[in-house]
Amino acid sequence: MFEHLQNKLSEALHILKGHDRITKINIASSLKEIGRALIDADVNYKIVRNFIRKVQEKSIGKKVLTSLNPKQLIIKIVYDELVSLMGEKSVEMNLSNNPSVILICGLQGSGKTSFSSKLAFFLKKKNKYPLLVAADIYRPAAVDQLKLIAEKVNIPVFSLESKNVIEIVDQSILYASKKKRNVIIIDTAGRLAIDQIMMEEIKKINQLSKPDEVLFVVDAMTGQDAINTAQSFSKVLNFNGIVITKLDGDSRGGVAITMSSVVKKPIKFISNGEKIEDLEVFHPERIANRILGMGDIVSLVEKVQEQFDEKKTKKIYQKISKNRFDFNDLLEQIQQIKKIGNIKNIISMIPGINNYFSFSGNQKDSLKKIEAIIDSMTPYERNHPKIITDMSIKRKRKISKGSGTTLNDIDLFFKQFHDMNKIMKKIHAHSGKKIVKDFIYQMINKKNNI
């Protein structure tokens, strides 16, 4: 997710490295490459032109603080503009009613059924009692697909043999009330905005169910077409949120960057994998961090906390605060990360770690490399990471040989561990919501320092 754009932006910003001030000349080349990177990411040309203009206006003549260099300042400006473009902040769903109704709509093949299941699972973890409604009576096996996924996570599905979708929705609301389900998620059939019959049907469903949330699902792989479709659909049905699916298969990310500003609707969720856990609330500031290669520590902590019980989490945090986080702890974290979901997406949340890992091959192999390095250490070395600074070349060679890695791999890994340890301590000392801003200047130069 965003790998292509992340790499291109890194190259564009690297042009400014070594300069002691910003001028029209040295920023011109960098801005030109930033523009190309955004266009390659399938961002609309007009939006790119406006984006570059704003960055240029805010950077030329800007006084550079003594703690920053021109590259860092430009990254801060690009970060702010990306956040602004994507919607400033996350927008929560309105689930105040009992039951609350969520209507899911979109094109056929956009991932509505998978998203409906993921959303139900997401809400269940938030102590809600969701009911899935199989209202797609046209696609073969649509009902069976929904039941199959929901059954695995013990979420009820309401369906009828009837071919009258209005009847299905009407009965589902009564059923939810009877069974004390406080969230109703209606999975509807795919439809085009130009199909008048199908659009009339969704409008009737909307009128009958009186949804608290109408979410429009788009496939990230369709690029600008997804944005055009959302615009057309919004003219017929006034949805109040967007869901972007299949982001794990789109390394460009243009849809996520521009959808909200063009359609004038907030992105509420992104789906980035096939597992039912692979659903995230959309946070513009966190996504901007990922795009700029600075990771997403806040989301990572949230996901890890879902896997760890309170006692284990407290133990880890205590070790971090006392500067006692060691290689055994890292190994335990990796094993938990592998359970969370899409490894590629989870690892990308760790600031600077993409410098060490390449995900062009098997994602699991990257984690296996770390595990092999740690397993090749002695128990004393695993428990005392501070000794790595004084570790002899002879000892490093033994670890390298035992893990099947190079000496360069070992040195890079030790540096990454040192960097991650510092970041973990910052997490303990700062509130989660402030982490992005607090770390912005510390993280921005990582890509080219390693």
GROMACS .gro file of C-alpha atoms in nm, residues 19-442:
model
  424
   19HIS     CA    1   2.116   2.229   0.102
   20ASP     CA    2   2.123   2.479   0.386
   21ARG     CA    3   1.833   2.692   0.263
   22ILE     CA    4   1.534   2.684   0.029
   23THR     CA    5   1.557   2.872  -0.299
   24LYS     CA    6   1.341   2.883  -0.612
   25ILE     CA    7   1.614   2.693  -0.794
   26ASN     CA    8   1.674   2.403  -0.557
   27ILE     CA    9   1.306   2.355  -0.478
   28ALA     CA   10   1.200   2.357  -0.846
   29SER     CA   11   1.355   2.017  -0.921
   30SER     CA   12   1.213   1.863  -0.605
   31LEU     CA   13   0.861   1.995  -0.669
   32LYS     CA   14   0.875   1.875  -1.028
   33GLU     CA   15   0.953   1.521  -0.911
   34ILE     CA   16   0.686   1.540  -0.639
   35GLY     CA   17   0.435   1.633  -0.909
   36ARG     CA   18   0.544   1.341  -1.126
   37ALA     CA   19   0.519   1.105  -0.829
   38LEU     CA   20   0.160   1.213  -0.759
   39ILE     CA   21   0.061   1.183  -1.126
   40ASP     CA   22   0.218   0.835  -1.138
   41ALA     CA   23   0.005   0.755  -0.833
   42ASP     CA   24  -0.303   0.831  -1.044
   43VAL     CA   25  -0.379   1.164  -0.876
   44ASN     CA   26  -0.581   1.403  -1.093
   45TYR     CA   27  -0.360   1.651  -1.282
   46LYS     CA   28  -0.553   1.958  -1.163
   47ILE     CA   29  -0.523   1.844  -0.803
   48VAL     CA   30  -0.150   1.783  -0.847
   49ARG     CA   31  -0.099   2.128  -0.994
   50ASN     CA   32  -0.287   2.290  -0.707
   51PHE     CA   33  -0.098   2.077  -0.453
   52ILE     CA   34   0.242   2.180  -0.593
   53ARG     CA   35   0.138   2.546  -0.601
   54LYS     CA   36   0.043   2.537  -0.231
   55VAL     CA   37   0.367   2.364  -0.131
   56GLN     CA   38   0.568   2.616  -0.329
   57GLU     CA   39   0.386   2.914  -0.180
   58LYS     CA   40   0.438   2.786   0.173
   59SER     CA   41   0.805   2.698   0.125
   60ILE     CA   42   0.957   2.989  -0.068
   61GLY     CA   43   1.087   3.247   0.174
   62LYS     CA   44   0.999   3.028   0.472
   63LYS     CA   45   1.243   3.071   0.756
   64VAL     CA   46   1.412   2.740   0.832
   65LEU     CA   47   1.436   2.666   1.204
   66THR     CA   48   1.782   2.583   1.333
   67SER     CA   49   1.665   2.232   1.422
   68LEU     CA   50   1.548   2.163   1.066
   69ASN     CA   51   1.704   2.150   0.722
   70PRO     CA   52   1.526   2.242   0.394
   71LYS     CA   53   1.438   1.881   0.322
   72GLN     CA   54   1.273   1.841   0.660
   73LEU     CA   55   1.079   2.163   0.619
   74ILE     CA   56   0.946   2.062   0.276
   75ILE     CA   57   0.842   1.723   0.411
   76LYS     CA   58   0.650   1.895   0.690
   77ILE     CA   59   0.472   2.115   0.433
   78VAL     CA   60   0.399   1.817   0.205
   79TYR     CA   61   0.269   1.625   0.507
   80ASP     CA   62   0.031   1.908   0.602
   81GLU     CA   63  -0.099   1.939   0.244
   82LEU     CA   64  -0.152   1.562   0.213
   83VAL     CA   65  -0.353   1.561   0.535
   84SER     CA   66  -0.559   1.856   0.413
   85LEU     CA   67  -0.622   1.686   0.079
   86MET     CA   68  -0.738   1.363   0.243
   87GLY     CA   69  -0.981   1.528   0.482
   88GLU     CA   70  -0.791   1.668   0.782
   89LYS     CA   71  -0.920   1.412   1.035
   90SER     CA   72  -1.110   1.085   1.065
   91VAL     CA   73  -1.490   1.097   1.075
   92GLU     CA   74  -1.662   0.851   1.306
   93MET     CA   75  -1.980   0.666   1.221
   94ASN     CA   76  -2.305   0.769   1.384
   95LEU     CA   77  -2.421   0.467   1.582
   96SER     CA   78  -2.626   0.644   1.848
   97ASN     CA   79  -2.960   0.480   1.761
   98ASN     CA   80  -3.069   0.138   1.877
   99PRO     CA   81  -3.064  -0.028   1.639
  100SER     CA   82  -2.834   0.174   1.414
  101VAL     CA   83  -2.865   0.094   1.043
  102ILE     CA   84  -2.570   0.093   0.802
  103LEU     CA   85  -2.652   0.068   0.431
  104ILE     CA   86  -2.371  -0.064   0.211
  105CYS     CA   87  -2.378   0.022  -0.160
  106GLY     CA   88  -2.147   0.039  -0.461
  107LEU     CA   89  -2.058  -0.122  -0.792
  108GLN     CA   90  -2.060  -0.496  -0.846
  109GLY     CA   91  -1.721  -0.644  -0.760
  110SER     CA   92  -1.612  -0.352  -0.542
  111GLY     CA   93  -1.593  -0.571  -0.231
  112LYS     CA   94  -1.920  -0.482  -0.056
  113THR     CA   95  -1.990  -0.826   0.088
  114SER     CA   96  -1.636  -0.872   0.219
  115PHE     CA   97  -1.643  -0.523   0.367
  116SER     CA   98  -1.984  -0.584   0.529
  117SER     CA   99  -1.841  -0.889   0.705
  118LYS     CA  100  -1.527  -0.703   0.810
  119LEU     CA  101  -1.733  -0.414   0.943
  120ALA     CA  102  -1.952  -0.650   1.144
  121PHE     CA  103  -1.641  -0.812   1.294
  122PHE     CA  104  -1.490  -0.468   1.363
  123LEU     CA  105  -1.805  -0.354   1.546
  124LYS     CA  106  -1.830  -0.680   1.738
  125LYS     CA  107  -1.484  -0.610   1.881
  126LYS     CA  108  -1.620  -0.271   1.988
  127ASN     CA  109  -1.885  -0.451   2.197
  128LYS     CA  110  -2.164  -0.401   1.945
  129TYR     CA  111  -2.413  -0.672   1.846
  130PRO     CA  112  -2.426  -0.660   1.466
  131LEU     CA  113  -2.671  -0.830   1.233
  132LEU     CA  114  -2.575  -0.881   0.869
  133VAL     CA  115  -2.858  -0.859   0.617
  134ALA     CA  116  -2.817  -1.049   0.290
  135ALA     CA  117  -2.996  -0.809   0.054
  136ASP     CA  118  -2.809  -0.900  -0.266
  137ILE     CA  119  -3.067  -1.119  -0.438
  138TYR     CA  120  -2.910  -1.095  -0.783
  139ARG     CA  121  -2.553  -1.223  -0.760
  140PRO     CA  122  -2.529  -1.603  -0.746
  141ALA     CA  123  -2.402  -1.729  -0.410
  142ALA     CA  124  -2.393  -1.377  -0.260
  143VAL     CA  125  -2.602  -1.490   0.038
  144ASP     CA  126  -2.390  -1.803   0.084
  145GLN     CA  127  -2.069  -1.598   0.074
  146LEU     CA  128  -2.194  -1.367   0.347
  147LYS     CA  129  -2.309  -1.658   0.564
  148LEU     CA  130  -1.981  -1.844   0.518
  149ILE     CA  131  -1.766  -1.551   0.631
  150ALA     CA  132  -1.999  -1.450   0.916
  151GLU     CA  133  -2.026  -1.803   1.052
  152LYS     CA  134  -1.649  -1.816   1.114
  153VAL     CA  135  -1.670  -1.519   1.352
  154ASN     CA  136  -2.009  -1.606   1.501
  155ILE     CA  137  -2.208  -1.315   1.355
  156PRO     CA  138  -2.574  -1.379   1.259
  157VAL     CA  139  -2.697  -1.325   0.903
  158PHE     CA  140  -3.060  -1.250   0.817
  159SER     CA  141  -3.186  -1.379   0.483
  160LEU     CA  142  -3.511  -1.487   0.317
  161GLU     CA  143  -3.591  -1.700   0.016
  162SER     CA  144  -3.791  -1.404  -0.114
  163LYS     CA  145  -3.680  -1.219  -0.427
  164ASN     CA  146  -3.831  -0.900  -0.290
  165VAL     CA  147  -3.541  -0.705  -0.142
  166ILE     CA  148  -3.774  -0.453   0.023
  167GLU     CA  149  -3.942  -0.734   0.214
  168ILE     CA  150  -3.602  -0.871   0.321
  169VAL     CA  151  -3.491  -0.535   0.459
  170ASP     CA  152  -3.825  -0.474   0.630
  171GLN     CA  153  -3.823  -0.813   0.802
  172SER     CA  154  -3.458  -0.779   0.901
  173ILE     CA  155  -3.532  -0.468   1.106
  174LEU     CA  156  -3.805  -0.652   1.297
  175TYR     CA  157  -3.574  -0.949   1.344
  176ALA     CA  158  -3.293  -0.729   1.479
  177SER     CA  159  -3.527  -0.575   1.734
  178LYS     CA  160  -3.650  -0.916   1.843
  179LYS     CA  161  -3.297  -1.057   1.877
  180LYS     CA  162  -3.162  -0.740   2.042
  181ARG     CA  163  -2.904  -0.670   1.771
  182ASN     CA  164  -2.805  -0.304   1.797
  183VAL     CA  165  -2.638  -0.259   1.456
  184ILE     CA  166  -2.791  -0.367   1.125
  185ILE     CA  167  -2.556  -0.390   0.826
  186ILE     CA  168  -2.741  -0.419   0.494
  187ASP     CA  169  -2.530  -0.572   0.216
  188THR     CA  170  -2.695  -0.467  -0.111
  189ALA     CA  171  -2.643  -0.571  -0.472
  190GLY     CA  172  -2.393  -0.392  -0.695
  191ARG     CA  173  -2.540  -0.128  -0.925
  192LEU     CA  174  -2.447   0.150  -1.167
  193ALA     CA  175  -2.567   0.506  -1.122
  194ILE     CA  176  -2.706   0.497  -1.478
  195ASP     CA  177  -2.920   0.188  -1.407
  196GLN     CA  178  -3.249   0.359  -1.320
  197ILE     CA  179  -3.429   0.043  -1.203
  198MET     CA  180  -3.150  -0.054  -0.963
  199MET     CA  181  -3.108   0.303  -0.840
  200GLU     CA  182  -3.481   0.324  -0.767
  201GLU     CA  183  -3.445   0.005  -0.565
  202ILE     CA  184  -3.161   0.142  -0.350
  203LYS     CA  185  -3.357   0.463  -0.293
  204LYS     CA  186  -3.653   0.257  -0.169
  205ILE     CA  187  -3.423   0.059   0.061
  206ASN     CA  188  -3.285   0.388   0.188
  207GLN     CA  189  -3.633   0.529   0.255
  208LEU     CA  190  -3.750   0.213   0.430
  209SER     CA  191  -3.445   0.146   0.649
  210LYS     CA  192  -3.373   0.512   0.734
  211PRO     CA  193  -3.001   0.435   0.770
  212ASP     CA  194  -2.778   0.620   1.013
  213GLU     CA  195  -2.489   0.558   0.776
  214VAL     CA  196  -2.481   0.508   0.399
  215LEU     CA  197  -2.137   0.384   0.295
  216PHE     CA  198  -2.027   0.376  -0.068
  217VAL     CA  199  -1.766   0.108  -0.142
  218VAL     CA  200  -1.505   0.162  -0.415
  219ASP     CA  201  -1.227  -0.059  -0.547
  220ALA     CA  202  -0.885   0.113  -0.522
  221MET     CA  203  -0.764  -0.084  -0.824
  222THR     CA  204  -1.001   0.106  -1.055
  223GLY     CA  205  -0.814   0.433  -1.002
  224GLN     CA  206  -0.979   0.753  -1.124
  225ASP     CA  207  -1.284   0.553  -1.238
  226ALA     CA  208  -1.362   0.493  -0.871
  227ILE     CA  209  -1.375   0.867  -0.811
  228ASN     CA  210  -1.592   0.929  -1.117
  229THR     CA  211  -1.830   0.651  -1.008
  230ALA     CA  212  -1.859   0.793  -0.657
  231GLN     CA  213  -1.940   1.137  -0.798
  232SER     CA  214  -2.213   0.997  -1.023
  233PHE     CA  215  -2.359   0.785  -0.745
  234SER     CA  216  -2.370   1.074  -0.497
  235LYS     CA  217  -2.599   1.268  -0.730
  236VAL     CA  218  -2.862   0.994  -0.697
  237LEU     CA  219  -2.805   0.867  -0.342
  238ASN     CA  220  -2.665   1.099  -0.078
  239PHE     CA  221  -2.420   0.866   0.096
  240ASN     CA  222  -2.224   1.008   0.388
  241GLY     CA  223  -1.907   0.803   0.382
  242ILE     CA  224  -1.667   0.621   0.149
  243VAL     CA  225  -1.493   0.287   0.191
  244ILE     CA  226  -1.186   0.205  -0.018
  245THR     CA  227  -1.119  -0.166  -0.065
  246LYS     CA  228  -0.827  -0.365  -0.212
  247LEU     CA  229  -0.569  -0.104  -0.115
  248ASP     CA  230  -0.322  -0.387  -0.053
  249GLY     CA  231  -0.320  -0.448  -0.429
  250ASP     CA  232  -0.269  -0.081  -0.521
  251SER     CA  233   0.084   0.050  -0.460
  252ARG     CA  234  -0.007   0.389  -0.609
  253GLY     CA  235  -0.269   0.519  -0.364
  254GLY     CA  236  -0.414   0.797  -0.578
  255VAL     CA  237  -0.773   0.706  -0.490
  256ALA     CA  238  -0.713   0.740  -0.117
  257ILE     CA  239  -0.536   1.072  -0.163
  258THR     CA  240  -0.794   1.247  -0.380
  259MET     CA  241  -1.131   1.080  -0.323
  260SER     CA  242  -1.244   1.295  -0.031
  261SER     CA  243  -1.147   1.630  -0.184
  262VAL     CA  244  -1.317   1.553  -0.517
  263VAL     CA  245  -1.635   1.384  -0.395
  264LYS     CA  246  -1.667   1.606  -0.085
  265LYS     CA  247  -1.738   1.303   0.133
  266PRO     CA  248  -1.514   1.161   0.407
  267ILE     CA  249  -1.333   0.831   0.369
  268LYS     CA  250  -1.435   0.630   0.674
  269PHE     CA  251  -1.264   0.294   0.623
  270ILE     CA  252  -0.992   0.133   0.415
  271SER     CA  253  -0.966  -0.240   0.354
  272ASN     CA  254  -0.616  -0.366   0.289
  273GLY     CA  255  -0.623  -0.745   0.282
  274GLU     CA  256  -0.835  -1.055   0.250
  275LYS     CA  257  -0.855  -1.146   0.619
  276ILE     CA  258  -1.156  -1.034   0.818
  277GLU     CA  259  -0.923  -0.833   1.046
  278ASP     CA  260  -0.789  -0.630   0.752
  279LEU     CA  261  -1.001  -0.320   0.803
  280GLU     CA  262  -0.887   0.019   0.931
  281VAL     CA  263  -1.056   0.342   1.026
  282PHE     CA  264  -0.925   0.604   0.783
  283HIS     CA  265  -0.697   0.856   0.953
  284PRO     CA  266  -0.560   1.114   0.705
  285GLU     CA  267  -0.266   1.208   0.926
  286ARG     CA  268  -0.161   0.846   0.970
  287ILE     CA  269  -0.189   0.773   0.598
  288ALA     CA  270   0.020   1.083   0.521
  289ASN     CA  271   0.283   0.945   0.757
  290ARG     CA  272   0.289   0.614   0.570
  291ILE     CA  273   0.308   0.784   0.231
  292LEU     CA  274   0.612   0.981   0.347
  293GLY     CA  275   0.779   0.667   0.481
  294MET     CA  276   0.742   0.762   0.847
  295GLY     CA  277   0.531   0.464   0.945
  296ASP     CA  278   0.215   0.467   1.153
  297ILE     CA  279   0.304   0.391   1.513
  298VAL     CA  280  -0.041   0.482   1.649
  299SER     CA  281  -0.223   0.226   1.431
  300LEU     CA  282   0.046  -0.032   1.503
  301VAL     CA  283   0.002   0.008   1.879
  302GLU     CA  284  -0.377  -0.022   1.843
  303LYS     CA  285  -0.345  -0.343   1.643
  304VAL     CA  286  -0.091  -0.494   1.880
  305GLN     CA  287  -0.311  -0.410   2.179
  306GLU     CA  288  -0.595  -0.604   2.017
  307GLN     CA  289  -0.376  -0.915   2.020
  308PHE     CA  290  -0.217  -0.871   2.363
  309ASP     CA  291  -0.407  -0.900   2.687
  310GLU     CA  292  -0.384  -0.611   2.932
  311LYS     CA  293  -0.127  -0.782   3.152
  312LYS     CA  294   0.112  -0.851   2.864
  313THR     CA  295   0.073  -0.502   2.723
  314LYS     CA  296   0.149  -0.348   3.063
  315LYS     CA  297   0.457  -0.568   3.098
  316ILE     CA  298   0.590  -0.460   2.757
  317TYR     CA  299   0.528  -0.092   2.830
  318GLN     CA  300   0.705  -0.120   3.166
  319LYS     CA  301   1.008  -0.271   2.997
  320ILE     CA  302   1.005   0.004   2.735
  321SER     CA  303   0.985   0.280   2.997
  322LYS     CA  304   1.278   0.129   3.188
  323ASN     CA  305   1.483   0.088   2.871
  324ARG     CA  306   1.475  -0.289   2.910
  325PHE     CA  307   1.308  -0.380   2.579
  326ASP     CA  308   1.529  -0.660   2.444
  327PHE     CA  309   1.553  -0.896   2.147
  328ASN     CA  310   1.332  -1.153   2.319
  329ASP     CA  311   1.059  -0.890   2.344
  330LEU     CA  312   1.104  -0.800   1.977
  331LEU     CA  313   1.076  -1.167   1.884
  332GLU     CA  314   0.754  -1.194   2.085
  333GLN     CA  315   0.620  -0.882   1.912
  334ILE     CA  316   0.698  -1.029   1.570
  335GLN     CA  317   0.516  -1.349   1.653
  336GLN     CA  318   0.213  -1.144   1.758
  337ILE     CA  319   0.235  -0.927   1.447
  338LYS     CA  320   0.217  -1.237   1.230
  339LYS     CA  321  -0.121  -1.312   1.388
  340ILE     CA  322  -0.267  -0.966   1.333
  341GLY     CA  323  -0.326  -0.966   0.959
  342ASN     CA  324  -0.149  -0.855   0.643
  343ILE     CA  325   0.218  -0.858   0.741
  344LYS     CA  326   0.318  -0.613   0.471
  345ASN     CA  327   0.075  -0.351   0.600
  346ILE     CA  328   0.166  -0.405   0.964
  347ILE     CA  329   0.540  -0.380   0.901
  348SER     CA  330   0.490  -0.065   0.692
  349MET     CA  331   0.355   0.103   1.007
  350ILE     CA  332   0.697   0.084   1.175
  351PRO     CA  333   0.893   0.403   1.101
  352GLY     CA  334   1.202   0.346   0.889
  353ILE     CA  335   1.164  -0.030   0.865
  354ASN     CA  336   1.098  -0.021   0.490
  355ASN     CA  337   1.462   0.082   0.451
  356TYR     CA  338   1.561  -0.261   0.573
  357PHE     CA  339   1.296  -0.484   0.420
  358SER     CA  340   1.194  -0.530   0.061
  359PHE     CA  341   0.847  -0.673   0.011
  360SER     CA  342   0.889  -0.761  -0.355
  361GLY     CA  343   0.916  -1.125  -0.253
  362ASN     CA  344   0.752  -1.332   0.017
  363GLN     CA  345   0.647  -1.101   0.301
  364LYS     CA  346   0.693  -1.371   0.563
  365ASP     CA  347   1.057  -1.422   0.458
  366SER     CA  348   1.137  -1.069   0.577
  367LEU     CA  349   1.020  -1.149   0.929
  368LYS     CA  350   1.191  -1.487   0.918
  369LYS     CA  351   1.519  -1.306   0.856
  370ILE     CA  352   1.481  -1.110   1.181
  371GLU     CA  353   1.378  -1.423   1.369
  372ALA     CA  354   1.682  -1.607   1.232
  373ILE     CA  355   1.916  -1.328   1.344
  374ILE     CA  356   1.773  -1.324   1.696
  375ASP     CA  357   1.771  -1.705   1.719
  376SER     CA  358   2.142  -1.704   1.628
  377MET     CA  359   2.228  -1.491   1.932
  378THR     CA  360   2.322  -1.630   2.271
  379PRO     CA  361   2.065  -1.598   2.554
  380TYR     CA  362   2.286  -1.330   2.710
  381GLU     CA  363   2.295  -1.128   2.386
  382ARG     CA  364   1.919  -1.151   2.347
  383ASN     CA  365   1.867  -1.026   2.703
  384HIS     CA  366   2.126  -0.745   2.681
  385PRO     CA  367   2.083  -0.552   2.354
  386LYS     CA  368   2.312  -0.274   2.480
  387ILE     CA  369   2.616  -0.492   2.411
  388ILE     CA  370   2.556  -0.474   2.035
  389THR     CA  371   2.752  -0.147   2.020
  390ASP     CA  372   3.061  -0.329   2.151
  391MET     CA  373   3.002  -0.656   1.967
  392SER     CA  374   3.311  -0.783   1.787
  393ILE     CA  375   3.326  -0.856   1.416
  394LYS     CA  376   3.395  -1.219   1.506
  395ARG     CA  377   3.070  -1.244   1.701
  396LYS     CA  378   2.875  -1.068   1.426
  397ARG     CA  379   3.015  -1.318   1.176
  398LYS     CA  380   2.887  -1.605   1.392
  399ILE     CA  381   2.539  -1.452   1.404
  400SER     CA  382   2.556  -1.387   1.030
  401LYS     CA  383   2.660  -1.744   0.957
  402GLY     CA  384   2.401  -1.890   1.193
  403SER     CA  385   2.117  -1.685   1.044
  404GLY     CA  386   2.217  -1.707   0.679
  405THR     CA  387   2.249  -1.329   0.649
  406THR     CA  388   2.531  -1.085   0.568
  407LEU     CA  389   2.732  -0.865   0.803
  408ASN     CA  390   2.560  -0.567   0.646
  409ASP     CA  391   2.224  -0.725   0.733
  410ILE     CA  392   2.336  -0.761   1.094
  411ASP     CA  393   2.454  -0.398   1.121
  412LEU     CA  394   2.135  -0.266   0.961
  413PHE     CA  395   1.918  -0.476   1.190
  414PHE     CA  396   2.100  -0.355   1.502
  415LYS     CA  397   2.053   0.007   1.391
  416GLN     CA  398   1.685  -0.056   1.324
  417PHE     CA  399   1.641  -0.213   1.667
  418HIS     CA  400   1.809   0.086   1.829
  419ASP     CA  401   1.580   0.326   1.637
  420MET     CA  402   1.266   0.127   1.718
  421ASN     CA  403   1.362   0.115   2.085
  422LYS     CA  404   1.383   0.495   2.097
  423ILE     CA  405   1.045   0.522   1.923
  424MET     CA  406   0.886   0.277   2.167
  425LYS     CA  407   1.005   0.491   2.460
  426LYS     CA  408   0.847   0.795   2.298
  427ILE     CA  409   0.516   0.609   2.269
  428HIS     CA  410   0.520   0.545   2.642
  429ALA     CA  411   0.593   0.910   2.717
  430HIS     CA  412   0.340   1.070   2.480
  431SER     CA  413  -0.033   1.040   2.430
  432GLY     CA  414  -0.122   0.845   2.116
  433LYS     CA  415  -0.303   1.133   1.944
  434LYS     CA  416   0.005   1.355   1.966
  435ILE     CA  417   0.256   1.101   1.840
  436VAL     CA  418   0.239   1.196   1.473
  437LYS     CA  419   0.313   1.563   1.540
  438ASP     CA  420   0.574   1.487   1.807
  439PHE     CA  421   0.762   1.250   1.579
  440ILE     CA  422   0.728   1.438   1.251
  441TYR     CA  423   1.072   1.596   1.269
  442GLN     CA  424   1.243   1.289   1.411
   0.00000   0.00000   0.00000
